[in-house]
Short mmCIF file of C-alpha atoms in Angstrom, two decimals:
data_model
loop_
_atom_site.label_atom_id
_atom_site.label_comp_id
_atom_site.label_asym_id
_atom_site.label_seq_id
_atom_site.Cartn_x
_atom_site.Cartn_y
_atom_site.Cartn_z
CA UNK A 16 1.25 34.85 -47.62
CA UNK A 17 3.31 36.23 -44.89
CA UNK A 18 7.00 35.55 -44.33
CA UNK A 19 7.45 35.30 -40.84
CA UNK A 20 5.48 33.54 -38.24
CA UNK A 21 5.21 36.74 -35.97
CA UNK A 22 6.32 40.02 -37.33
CA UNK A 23 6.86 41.53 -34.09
CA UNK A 24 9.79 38.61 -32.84
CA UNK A 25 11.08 39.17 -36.96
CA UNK A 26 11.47 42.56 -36.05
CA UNK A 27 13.20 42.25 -33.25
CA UNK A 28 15.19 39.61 -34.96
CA UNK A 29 15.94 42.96 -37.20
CA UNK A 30 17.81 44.78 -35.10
CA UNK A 31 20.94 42.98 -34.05
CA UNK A 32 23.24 45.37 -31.82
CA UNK A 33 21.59 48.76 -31.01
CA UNK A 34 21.82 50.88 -27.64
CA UNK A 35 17.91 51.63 -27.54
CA UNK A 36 16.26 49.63 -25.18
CA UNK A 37 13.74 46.18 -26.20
CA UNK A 38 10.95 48.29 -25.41
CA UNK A 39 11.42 51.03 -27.13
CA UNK A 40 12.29 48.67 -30.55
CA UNK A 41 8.93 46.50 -29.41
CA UNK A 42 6.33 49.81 -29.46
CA UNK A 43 8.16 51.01 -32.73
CA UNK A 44 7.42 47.91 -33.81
CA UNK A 45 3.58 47.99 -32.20
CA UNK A 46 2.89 51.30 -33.77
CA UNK A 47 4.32 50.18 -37.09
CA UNK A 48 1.43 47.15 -37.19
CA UNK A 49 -1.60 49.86 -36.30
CA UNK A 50 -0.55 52.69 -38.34
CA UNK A 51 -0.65 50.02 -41.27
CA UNK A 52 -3.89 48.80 -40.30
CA UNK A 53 -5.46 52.16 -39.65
CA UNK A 54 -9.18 51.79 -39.01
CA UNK A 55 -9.72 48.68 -41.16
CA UNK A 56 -9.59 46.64 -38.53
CA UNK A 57 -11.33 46.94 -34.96
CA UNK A 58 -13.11 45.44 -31.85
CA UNK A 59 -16.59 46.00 -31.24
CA UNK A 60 -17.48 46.57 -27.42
CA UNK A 61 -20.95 46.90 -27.76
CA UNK A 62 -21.48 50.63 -26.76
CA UNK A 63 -17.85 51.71 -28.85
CA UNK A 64 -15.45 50.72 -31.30
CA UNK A 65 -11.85 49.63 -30.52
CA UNK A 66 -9.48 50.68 -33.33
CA UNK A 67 -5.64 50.02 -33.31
CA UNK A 68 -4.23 53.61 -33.31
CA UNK A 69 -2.03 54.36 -30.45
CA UNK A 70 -0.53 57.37 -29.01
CA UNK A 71 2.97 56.14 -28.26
CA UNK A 72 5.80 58.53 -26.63
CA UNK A 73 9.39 57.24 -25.91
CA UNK A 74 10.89 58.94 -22.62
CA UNK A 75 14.54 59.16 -21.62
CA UNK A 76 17.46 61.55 -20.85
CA UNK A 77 18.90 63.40 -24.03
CA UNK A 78 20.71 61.02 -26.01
CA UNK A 79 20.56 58.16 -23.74
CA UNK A 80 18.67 55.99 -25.05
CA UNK A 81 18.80 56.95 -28.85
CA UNK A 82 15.00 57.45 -28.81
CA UNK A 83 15.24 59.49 -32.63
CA UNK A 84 16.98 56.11 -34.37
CA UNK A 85 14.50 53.56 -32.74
CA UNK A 86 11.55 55.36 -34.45
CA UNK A 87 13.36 55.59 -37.39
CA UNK A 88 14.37 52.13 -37.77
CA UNK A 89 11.03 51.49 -37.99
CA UNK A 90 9.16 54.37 -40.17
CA UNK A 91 11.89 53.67 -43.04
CA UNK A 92 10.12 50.79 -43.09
CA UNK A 93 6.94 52.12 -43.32
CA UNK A 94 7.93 54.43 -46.26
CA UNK A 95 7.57 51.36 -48.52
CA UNK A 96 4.06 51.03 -48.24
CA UNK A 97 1.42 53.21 -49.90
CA UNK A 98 -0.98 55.08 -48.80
CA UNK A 99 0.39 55.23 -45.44
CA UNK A 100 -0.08 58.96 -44.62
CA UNK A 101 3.15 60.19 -42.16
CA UNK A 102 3.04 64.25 -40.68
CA UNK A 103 6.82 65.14 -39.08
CA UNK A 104 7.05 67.79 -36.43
CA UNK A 105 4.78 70.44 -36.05
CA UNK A 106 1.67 71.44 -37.54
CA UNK A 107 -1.58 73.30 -36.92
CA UNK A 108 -4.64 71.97 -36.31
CA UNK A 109 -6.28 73.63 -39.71
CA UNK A 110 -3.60 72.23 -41.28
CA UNK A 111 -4.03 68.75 -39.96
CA UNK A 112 -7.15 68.57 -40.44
CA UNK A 113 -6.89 68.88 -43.95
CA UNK A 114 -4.43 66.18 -44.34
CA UNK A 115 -6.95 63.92 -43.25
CA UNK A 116 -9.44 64.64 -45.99
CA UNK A 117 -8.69 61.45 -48.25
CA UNK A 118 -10.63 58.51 -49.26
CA UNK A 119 -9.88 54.74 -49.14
CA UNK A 120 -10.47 52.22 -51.67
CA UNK A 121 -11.73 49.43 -49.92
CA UNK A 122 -10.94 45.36 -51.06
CA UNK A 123 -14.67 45.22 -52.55
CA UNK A 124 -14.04 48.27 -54.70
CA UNK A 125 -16.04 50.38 -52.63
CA UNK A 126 -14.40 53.85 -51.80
CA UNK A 127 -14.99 55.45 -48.09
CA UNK A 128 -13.53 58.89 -46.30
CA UNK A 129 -10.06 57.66 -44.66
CA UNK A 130 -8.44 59.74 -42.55
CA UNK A 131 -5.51 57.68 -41.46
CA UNK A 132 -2.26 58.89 -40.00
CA UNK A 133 0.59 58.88 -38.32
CA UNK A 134 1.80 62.32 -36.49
CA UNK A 135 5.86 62.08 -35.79
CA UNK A 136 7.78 64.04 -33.68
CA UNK A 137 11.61 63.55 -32.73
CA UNK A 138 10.79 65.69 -29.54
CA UNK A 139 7.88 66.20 -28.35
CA UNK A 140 8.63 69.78 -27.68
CA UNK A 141 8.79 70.17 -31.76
CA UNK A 142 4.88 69.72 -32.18
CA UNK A 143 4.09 71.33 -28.86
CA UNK A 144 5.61 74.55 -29.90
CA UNK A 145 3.94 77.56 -28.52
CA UNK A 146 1.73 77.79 -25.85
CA UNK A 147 -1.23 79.10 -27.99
CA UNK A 148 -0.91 76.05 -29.73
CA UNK A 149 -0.77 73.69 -27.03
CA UNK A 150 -4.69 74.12 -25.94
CA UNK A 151 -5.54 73.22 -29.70
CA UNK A 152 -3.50 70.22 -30.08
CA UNK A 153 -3.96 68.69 -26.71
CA UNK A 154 -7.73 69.38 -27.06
CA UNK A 155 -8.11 67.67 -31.27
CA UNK A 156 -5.82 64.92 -30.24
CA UNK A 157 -7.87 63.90 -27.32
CA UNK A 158 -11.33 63.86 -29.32
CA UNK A 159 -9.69 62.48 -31.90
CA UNK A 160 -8.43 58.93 -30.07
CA UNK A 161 -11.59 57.32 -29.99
CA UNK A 162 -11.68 57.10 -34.01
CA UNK A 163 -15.25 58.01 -34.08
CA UNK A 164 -17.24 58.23 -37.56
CA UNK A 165 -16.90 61.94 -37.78
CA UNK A 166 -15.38 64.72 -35.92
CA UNK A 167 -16.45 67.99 -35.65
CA UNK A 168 -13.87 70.32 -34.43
CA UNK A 169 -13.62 74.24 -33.67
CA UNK A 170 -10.79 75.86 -35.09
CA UNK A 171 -9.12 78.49 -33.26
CA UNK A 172 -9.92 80.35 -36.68
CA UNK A 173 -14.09 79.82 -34.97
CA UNK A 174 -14.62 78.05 -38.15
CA UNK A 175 -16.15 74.55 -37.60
CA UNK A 176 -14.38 71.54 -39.54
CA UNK A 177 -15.12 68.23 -39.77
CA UNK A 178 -13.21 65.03 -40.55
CA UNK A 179 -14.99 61.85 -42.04
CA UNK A 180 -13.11 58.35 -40.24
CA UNK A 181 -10.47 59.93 -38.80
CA UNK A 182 -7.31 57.19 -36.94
CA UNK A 183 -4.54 59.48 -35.75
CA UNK A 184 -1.59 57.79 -34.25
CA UNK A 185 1.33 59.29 -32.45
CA UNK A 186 4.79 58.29 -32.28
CA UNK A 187 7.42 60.68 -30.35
CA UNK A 188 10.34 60.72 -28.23
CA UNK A 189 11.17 63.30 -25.38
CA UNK A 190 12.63 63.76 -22.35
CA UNK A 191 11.35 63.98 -18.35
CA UNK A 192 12.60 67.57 -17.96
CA UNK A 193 10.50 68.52 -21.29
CA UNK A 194 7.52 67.00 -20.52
CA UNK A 195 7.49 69.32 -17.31
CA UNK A 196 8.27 72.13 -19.62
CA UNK A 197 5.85 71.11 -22.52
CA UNK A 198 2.70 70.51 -20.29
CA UNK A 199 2.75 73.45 -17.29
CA UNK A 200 0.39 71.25 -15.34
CA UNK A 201 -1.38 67.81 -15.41
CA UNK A 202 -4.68 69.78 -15.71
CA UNK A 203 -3.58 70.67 -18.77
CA UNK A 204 -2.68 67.48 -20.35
CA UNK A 205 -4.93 65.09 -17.78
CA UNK A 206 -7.60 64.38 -20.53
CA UNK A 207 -4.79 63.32 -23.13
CA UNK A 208 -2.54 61.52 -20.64
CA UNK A 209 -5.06 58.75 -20.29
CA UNK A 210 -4.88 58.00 -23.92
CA UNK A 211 -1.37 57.98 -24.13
CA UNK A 212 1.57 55.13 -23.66
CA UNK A 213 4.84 56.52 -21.90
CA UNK A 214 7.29 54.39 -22.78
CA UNK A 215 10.15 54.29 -20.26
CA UNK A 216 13.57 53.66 -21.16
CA UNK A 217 17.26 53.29 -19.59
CA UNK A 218 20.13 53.09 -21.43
CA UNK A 219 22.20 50.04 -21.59
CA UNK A 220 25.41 48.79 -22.86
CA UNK A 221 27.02 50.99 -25.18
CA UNK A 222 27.16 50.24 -28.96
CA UNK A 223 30.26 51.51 -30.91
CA UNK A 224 29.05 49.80 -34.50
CA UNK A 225 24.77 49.20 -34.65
CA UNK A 226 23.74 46.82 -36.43
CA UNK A 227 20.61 45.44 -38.43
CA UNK A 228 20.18 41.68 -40.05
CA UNK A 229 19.39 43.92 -43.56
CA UNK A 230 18.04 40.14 -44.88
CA UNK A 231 14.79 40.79 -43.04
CA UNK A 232 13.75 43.88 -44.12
CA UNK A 233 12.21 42.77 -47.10
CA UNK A 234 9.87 39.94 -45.67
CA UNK A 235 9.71 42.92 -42.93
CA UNK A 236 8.21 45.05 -46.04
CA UNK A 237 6.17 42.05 -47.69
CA UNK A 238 4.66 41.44 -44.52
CA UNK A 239 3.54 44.64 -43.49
CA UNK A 240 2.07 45.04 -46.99
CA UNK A 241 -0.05 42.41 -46.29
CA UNK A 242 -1.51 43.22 -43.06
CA UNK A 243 -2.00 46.57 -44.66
CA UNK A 244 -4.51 44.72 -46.76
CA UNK A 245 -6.81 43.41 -44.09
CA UNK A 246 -10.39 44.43 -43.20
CA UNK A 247 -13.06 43.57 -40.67
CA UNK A 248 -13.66 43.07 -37.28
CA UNK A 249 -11.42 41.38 -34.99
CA UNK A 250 -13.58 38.00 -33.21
CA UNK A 251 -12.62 37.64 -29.13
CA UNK A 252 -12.59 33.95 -28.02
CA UNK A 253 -14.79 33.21 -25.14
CA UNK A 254 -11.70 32.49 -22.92
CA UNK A 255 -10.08 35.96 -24.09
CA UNK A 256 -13.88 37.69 -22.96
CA UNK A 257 -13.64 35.94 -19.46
CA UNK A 258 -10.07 36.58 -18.88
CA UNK A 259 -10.91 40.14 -19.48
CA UNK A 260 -13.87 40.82 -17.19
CA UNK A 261 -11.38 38.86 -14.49
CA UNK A 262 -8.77 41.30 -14.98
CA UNK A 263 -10.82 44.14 -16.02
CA UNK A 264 -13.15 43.45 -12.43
CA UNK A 265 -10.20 43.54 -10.38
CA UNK A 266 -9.16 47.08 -10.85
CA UNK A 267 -7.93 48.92 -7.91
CA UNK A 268 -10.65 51.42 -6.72
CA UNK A 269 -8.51 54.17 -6.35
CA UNK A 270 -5.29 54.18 -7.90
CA UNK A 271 -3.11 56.60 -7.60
CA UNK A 272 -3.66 60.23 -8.81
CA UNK A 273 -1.16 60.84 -11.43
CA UNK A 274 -2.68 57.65 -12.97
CA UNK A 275 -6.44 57.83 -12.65
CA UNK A 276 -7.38 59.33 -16.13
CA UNK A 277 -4.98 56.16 -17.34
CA UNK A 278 -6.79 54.06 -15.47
CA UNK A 279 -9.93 55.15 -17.00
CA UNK A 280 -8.32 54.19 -20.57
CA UNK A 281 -6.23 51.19 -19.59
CA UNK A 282 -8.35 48.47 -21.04
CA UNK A 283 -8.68 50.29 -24.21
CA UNK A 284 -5.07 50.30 -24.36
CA UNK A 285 -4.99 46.44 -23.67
CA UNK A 286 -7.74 45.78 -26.35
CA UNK A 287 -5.55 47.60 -28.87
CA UNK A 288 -2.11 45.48 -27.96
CA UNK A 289 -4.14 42.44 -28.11
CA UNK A 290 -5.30 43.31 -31.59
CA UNK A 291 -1.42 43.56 -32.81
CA UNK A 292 -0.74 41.03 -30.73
CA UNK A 293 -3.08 39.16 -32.92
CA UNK A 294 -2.37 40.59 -35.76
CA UNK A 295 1.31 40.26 -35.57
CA UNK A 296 1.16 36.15 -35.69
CA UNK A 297 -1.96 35.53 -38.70
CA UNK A 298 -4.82 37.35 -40.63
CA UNK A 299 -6.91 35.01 -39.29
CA UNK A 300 -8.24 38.57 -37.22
CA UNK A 301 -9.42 36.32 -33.78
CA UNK A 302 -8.28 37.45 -30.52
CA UNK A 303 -6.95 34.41 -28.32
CA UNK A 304 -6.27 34.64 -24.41
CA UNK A 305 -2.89 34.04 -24.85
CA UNK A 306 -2.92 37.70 -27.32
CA UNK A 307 -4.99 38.93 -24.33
CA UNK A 308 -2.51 38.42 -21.85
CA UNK A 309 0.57 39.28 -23.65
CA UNK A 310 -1.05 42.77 -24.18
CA UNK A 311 -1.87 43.15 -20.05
CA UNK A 312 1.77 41.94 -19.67
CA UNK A 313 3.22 44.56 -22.46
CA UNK A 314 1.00 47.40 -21.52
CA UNK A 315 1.39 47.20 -17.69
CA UNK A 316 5.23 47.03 -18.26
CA UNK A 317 4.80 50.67 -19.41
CA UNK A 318 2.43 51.46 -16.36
CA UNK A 319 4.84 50.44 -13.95
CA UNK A 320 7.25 53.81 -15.06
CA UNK A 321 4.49 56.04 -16.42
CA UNK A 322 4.02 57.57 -12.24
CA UNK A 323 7.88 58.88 -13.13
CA UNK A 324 7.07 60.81 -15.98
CA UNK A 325 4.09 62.06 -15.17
CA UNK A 326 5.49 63.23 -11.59
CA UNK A 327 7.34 65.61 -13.43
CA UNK A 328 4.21 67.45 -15.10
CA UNK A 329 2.38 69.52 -12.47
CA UNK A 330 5.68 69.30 -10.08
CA UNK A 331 6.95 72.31 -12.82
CA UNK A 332 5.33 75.30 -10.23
CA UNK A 333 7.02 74.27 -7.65
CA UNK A 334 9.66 70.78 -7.02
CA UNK A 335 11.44 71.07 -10.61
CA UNK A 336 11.26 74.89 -10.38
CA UNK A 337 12.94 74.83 -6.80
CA UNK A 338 15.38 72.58 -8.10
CA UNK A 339 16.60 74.43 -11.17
CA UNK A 340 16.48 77.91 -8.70
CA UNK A 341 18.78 76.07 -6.40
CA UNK A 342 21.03 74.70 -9.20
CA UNK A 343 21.77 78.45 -10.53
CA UNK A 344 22.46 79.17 -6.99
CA UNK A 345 25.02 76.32 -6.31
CA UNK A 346 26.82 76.65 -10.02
CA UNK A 347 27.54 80.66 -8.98
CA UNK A 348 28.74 79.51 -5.30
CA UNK A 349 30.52 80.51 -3.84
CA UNK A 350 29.27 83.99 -4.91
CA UNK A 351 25.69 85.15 -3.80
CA UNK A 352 23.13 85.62 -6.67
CA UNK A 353 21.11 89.40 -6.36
CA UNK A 354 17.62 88.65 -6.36
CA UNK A 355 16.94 90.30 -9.64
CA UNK A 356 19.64 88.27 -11.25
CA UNK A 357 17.96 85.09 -9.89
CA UNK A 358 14.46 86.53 -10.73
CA UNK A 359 15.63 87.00 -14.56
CA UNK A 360 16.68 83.42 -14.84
CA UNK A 361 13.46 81.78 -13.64
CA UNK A 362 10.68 84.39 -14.67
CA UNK A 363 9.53 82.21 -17.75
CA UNK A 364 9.24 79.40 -15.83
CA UNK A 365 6.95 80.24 -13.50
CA UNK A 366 3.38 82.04 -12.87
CA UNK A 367 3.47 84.88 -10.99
CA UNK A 368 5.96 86.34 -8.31
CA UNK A 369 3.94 85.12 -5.72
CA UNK A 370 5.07 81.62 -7.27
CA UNK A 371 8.69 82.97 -7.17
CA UNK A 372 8.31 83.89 -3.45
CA UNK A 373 6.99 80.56 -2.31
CA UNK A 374 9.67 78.88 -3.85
CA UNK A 375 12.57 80.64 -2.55
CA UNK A 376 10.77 80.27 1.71
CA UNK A 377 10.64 76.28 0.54
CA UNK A 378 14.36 76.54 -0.10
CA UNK A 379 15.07 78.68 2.85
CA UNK A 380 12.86 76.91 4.93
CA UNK A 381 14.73 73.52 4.35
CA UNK A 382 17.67 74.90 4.67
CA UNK A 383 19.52 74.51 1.48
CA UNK A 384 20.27 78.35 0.59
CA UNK A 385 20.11 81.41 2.93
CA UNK A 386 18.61 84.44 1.57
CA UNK A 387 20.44 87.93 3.09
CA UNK A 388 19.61 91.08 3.01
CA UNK A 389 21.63 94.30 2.45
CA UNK A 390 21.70 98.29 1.12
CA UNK A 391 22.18 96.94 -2.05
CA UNK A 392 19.08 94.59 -1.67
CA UNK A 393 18.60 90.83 -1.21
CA UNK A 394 21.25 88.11 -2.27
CA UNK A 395 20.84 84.40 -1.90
CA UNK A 396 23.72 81.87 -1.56
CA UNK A 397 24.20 78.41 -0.16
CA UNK A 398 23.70 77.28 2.87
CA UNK A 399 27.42 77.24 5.17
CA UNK A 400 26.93 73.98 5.60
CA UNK A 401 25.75 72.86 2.39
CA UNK A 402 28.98 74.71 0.63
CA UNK A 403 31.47 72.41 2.83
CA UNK A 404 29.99 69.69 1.74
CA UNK A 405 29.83 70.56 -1.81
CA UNK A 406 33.56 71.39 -1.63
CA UNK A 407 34.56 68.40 -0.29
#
């Protein structure tokens, strides 16, 4: 029997005084539910499954919004529950995919392939480690989302492995600057972005002593026990079904390009809230249109930020590029910068020279530095009018 009427509003109940933002405590708190429920529980849409797991990334400025302590507020509470499987930081794919070889002993004593888990990263950058390892990653996670019966994956290794039930979910924090630096270009990333939740956050008012109501956290425990003993499929009330092919029917036709491959994956994102949203209040496992809403209202919260994050992947070649160029220029003013001094700060960031090139005629061309040229070869600086006003 569960302690609280709705472990989601006990939760954040929990956490009395803390500088992370609500939303960032309320998808800690949402990931907590479906890593617990792994793929016990799910929708059935006819033509695919809906399971709970959820790819959930926190995104704000370094140390602003204390994105490291909200996750672990919740995941010390997951540590009291067994046979909840948790990977930190970075791993290979080989390796991952053996951690997912397990079995599952199921309520009627029958015992099934389970592979279950929760992938957690304090930066994002920590998993996404080298660029031979990004392809890999990116490419398992993506396949992997859908929760499908098996999954057959090539290793870079060209050995083919498969995984029996696999539910991976994904809880990290970064920050906008690293996700430009992480992912070179939305190509790269475009078929993962659509699974995944960025969670926006700004900081608020500072905190000198946090503070948690430590008399929850064991009906916090009990309670996520229990839901961690549930199985089945989840029933959608009639009024839930219409409400969806409403909201569903009235999606824009073309929405805008950073968000398209979201778009594509939106209601799948929606379905899963609604399940925890369920979940959350009963085991009674049915799906009201009151859960259905909430979910549209909690997952299009994050949508309304996401076009901010995500403008900083693919702007990397040239915008964020241009701007870190011109901010090595401006700290060295008011002394020019030699073009191979400038060239050595920049080369890893970009593609080719020709890159390098294009970049500097933008900044030239709107007039914020002015590139000279002399015996000793070509020096950059500020623009005269641009160094009174930084002076002033």
């Amino acid at each position: 029997m569960r302690k609280f009427p709705n472990l989601l509003t006990a939760y954040k109940n929990y956490i009395i005084k803390h500088e992370s933002p609500s939303i960032f405590h309320f998808w800690v708190a949402s990931q907590m539910i479906a890593t617990v429920l792994r793929r016990d529980v799910w929708i059935n849409r006819g033509a695919y499954i809906v399971y709970p797991n959820q790819y959930v990334i926190l995104v704000a400025r370094s140390g602003s919004c204390r994105k490291s302590v909200a996750m672990e507020i919740g995941l010390d509470l997951i540590d009291e529950i067994e046979n909840i499987h948790i990977l930190h930081e970075r791993m290979t794919v080989e390796g991952l995919m053996d951690k997912l070889q397990r079995v599952l002993i199921l309520p009627n004593g029958r015992v099934i392939p389970d592979g279950s888990l929760l992938i957690h990263a304090d930066e994002l950058s920590n998993l996404f480690g080298k660029a031979s390892y990004i392809t890999d990653l990116l490419s398992f996670l993506t396949a992997a989302y859908t929760s499908k019966a098996k999954l057959d994956f090539l290793t870079r290794s060209r050995s083919l492995t498969s995984v029996r039930n696999p539910c991976i979910g994904l809880l990290a924090g970064t920050t906008p600057d690293s996700m430009s630096e992480i992912f070179p270009s939305l190509t790269l990333v475009s078929g993962l972005i659509g699974r995944i939740l960025l969670i926006v956050g700004e900081r608020g008012e500072r905190v000198s002593k946090p503070k948690l109501d430590k008399s929850l956290r064991p009906g916090l425990i009990h309670d996520l026990v229990e839901i961690s003993k549930l199985y089945g499929e989840m029933t959608i009330t009639k009024e839930a079904e219409e409400t969806f092919d409403i909201w569903y029917n009235a999606f824009p036709e073309s929405p805008s390009a950073e968000l398209s491959t979201y778009y594509e994956r939106k209601h799948d994102h929606v379905w899963k809230a609604s399940i925890i949203m369920s979940i959350s209040e009963s085991d009674n496992m049915i799906i009201t249109r009151d859960h259905f809403l909430s979910a549209i209202q909690a997952v299009e919260l994050v949508e309304s930020r996401m076009g901010e994050v995500l403008s900083y992947i693919g702007a990397t070649s040239q915008s964020s590029i241009a701007d870190f160029t011109y901010s090595f220029i401006k700290a060295k003013h008011p002394e020019p910068i030699s073009h191979s001094v400038l060239l050595r700060q920049v080369y890893r960031r970009i593609q080719s020279l020709g890159e390098f090139k294009d970049i500097i005629e933008t900044l030239v061309d709107s007039n914020r530095i002015v590139q000279a040229a002399s015996r000793r070869g070509i020096y950059y600086s500020l623009k005269i009018k641009e160094k009174r006003h930084e002076d002033k």
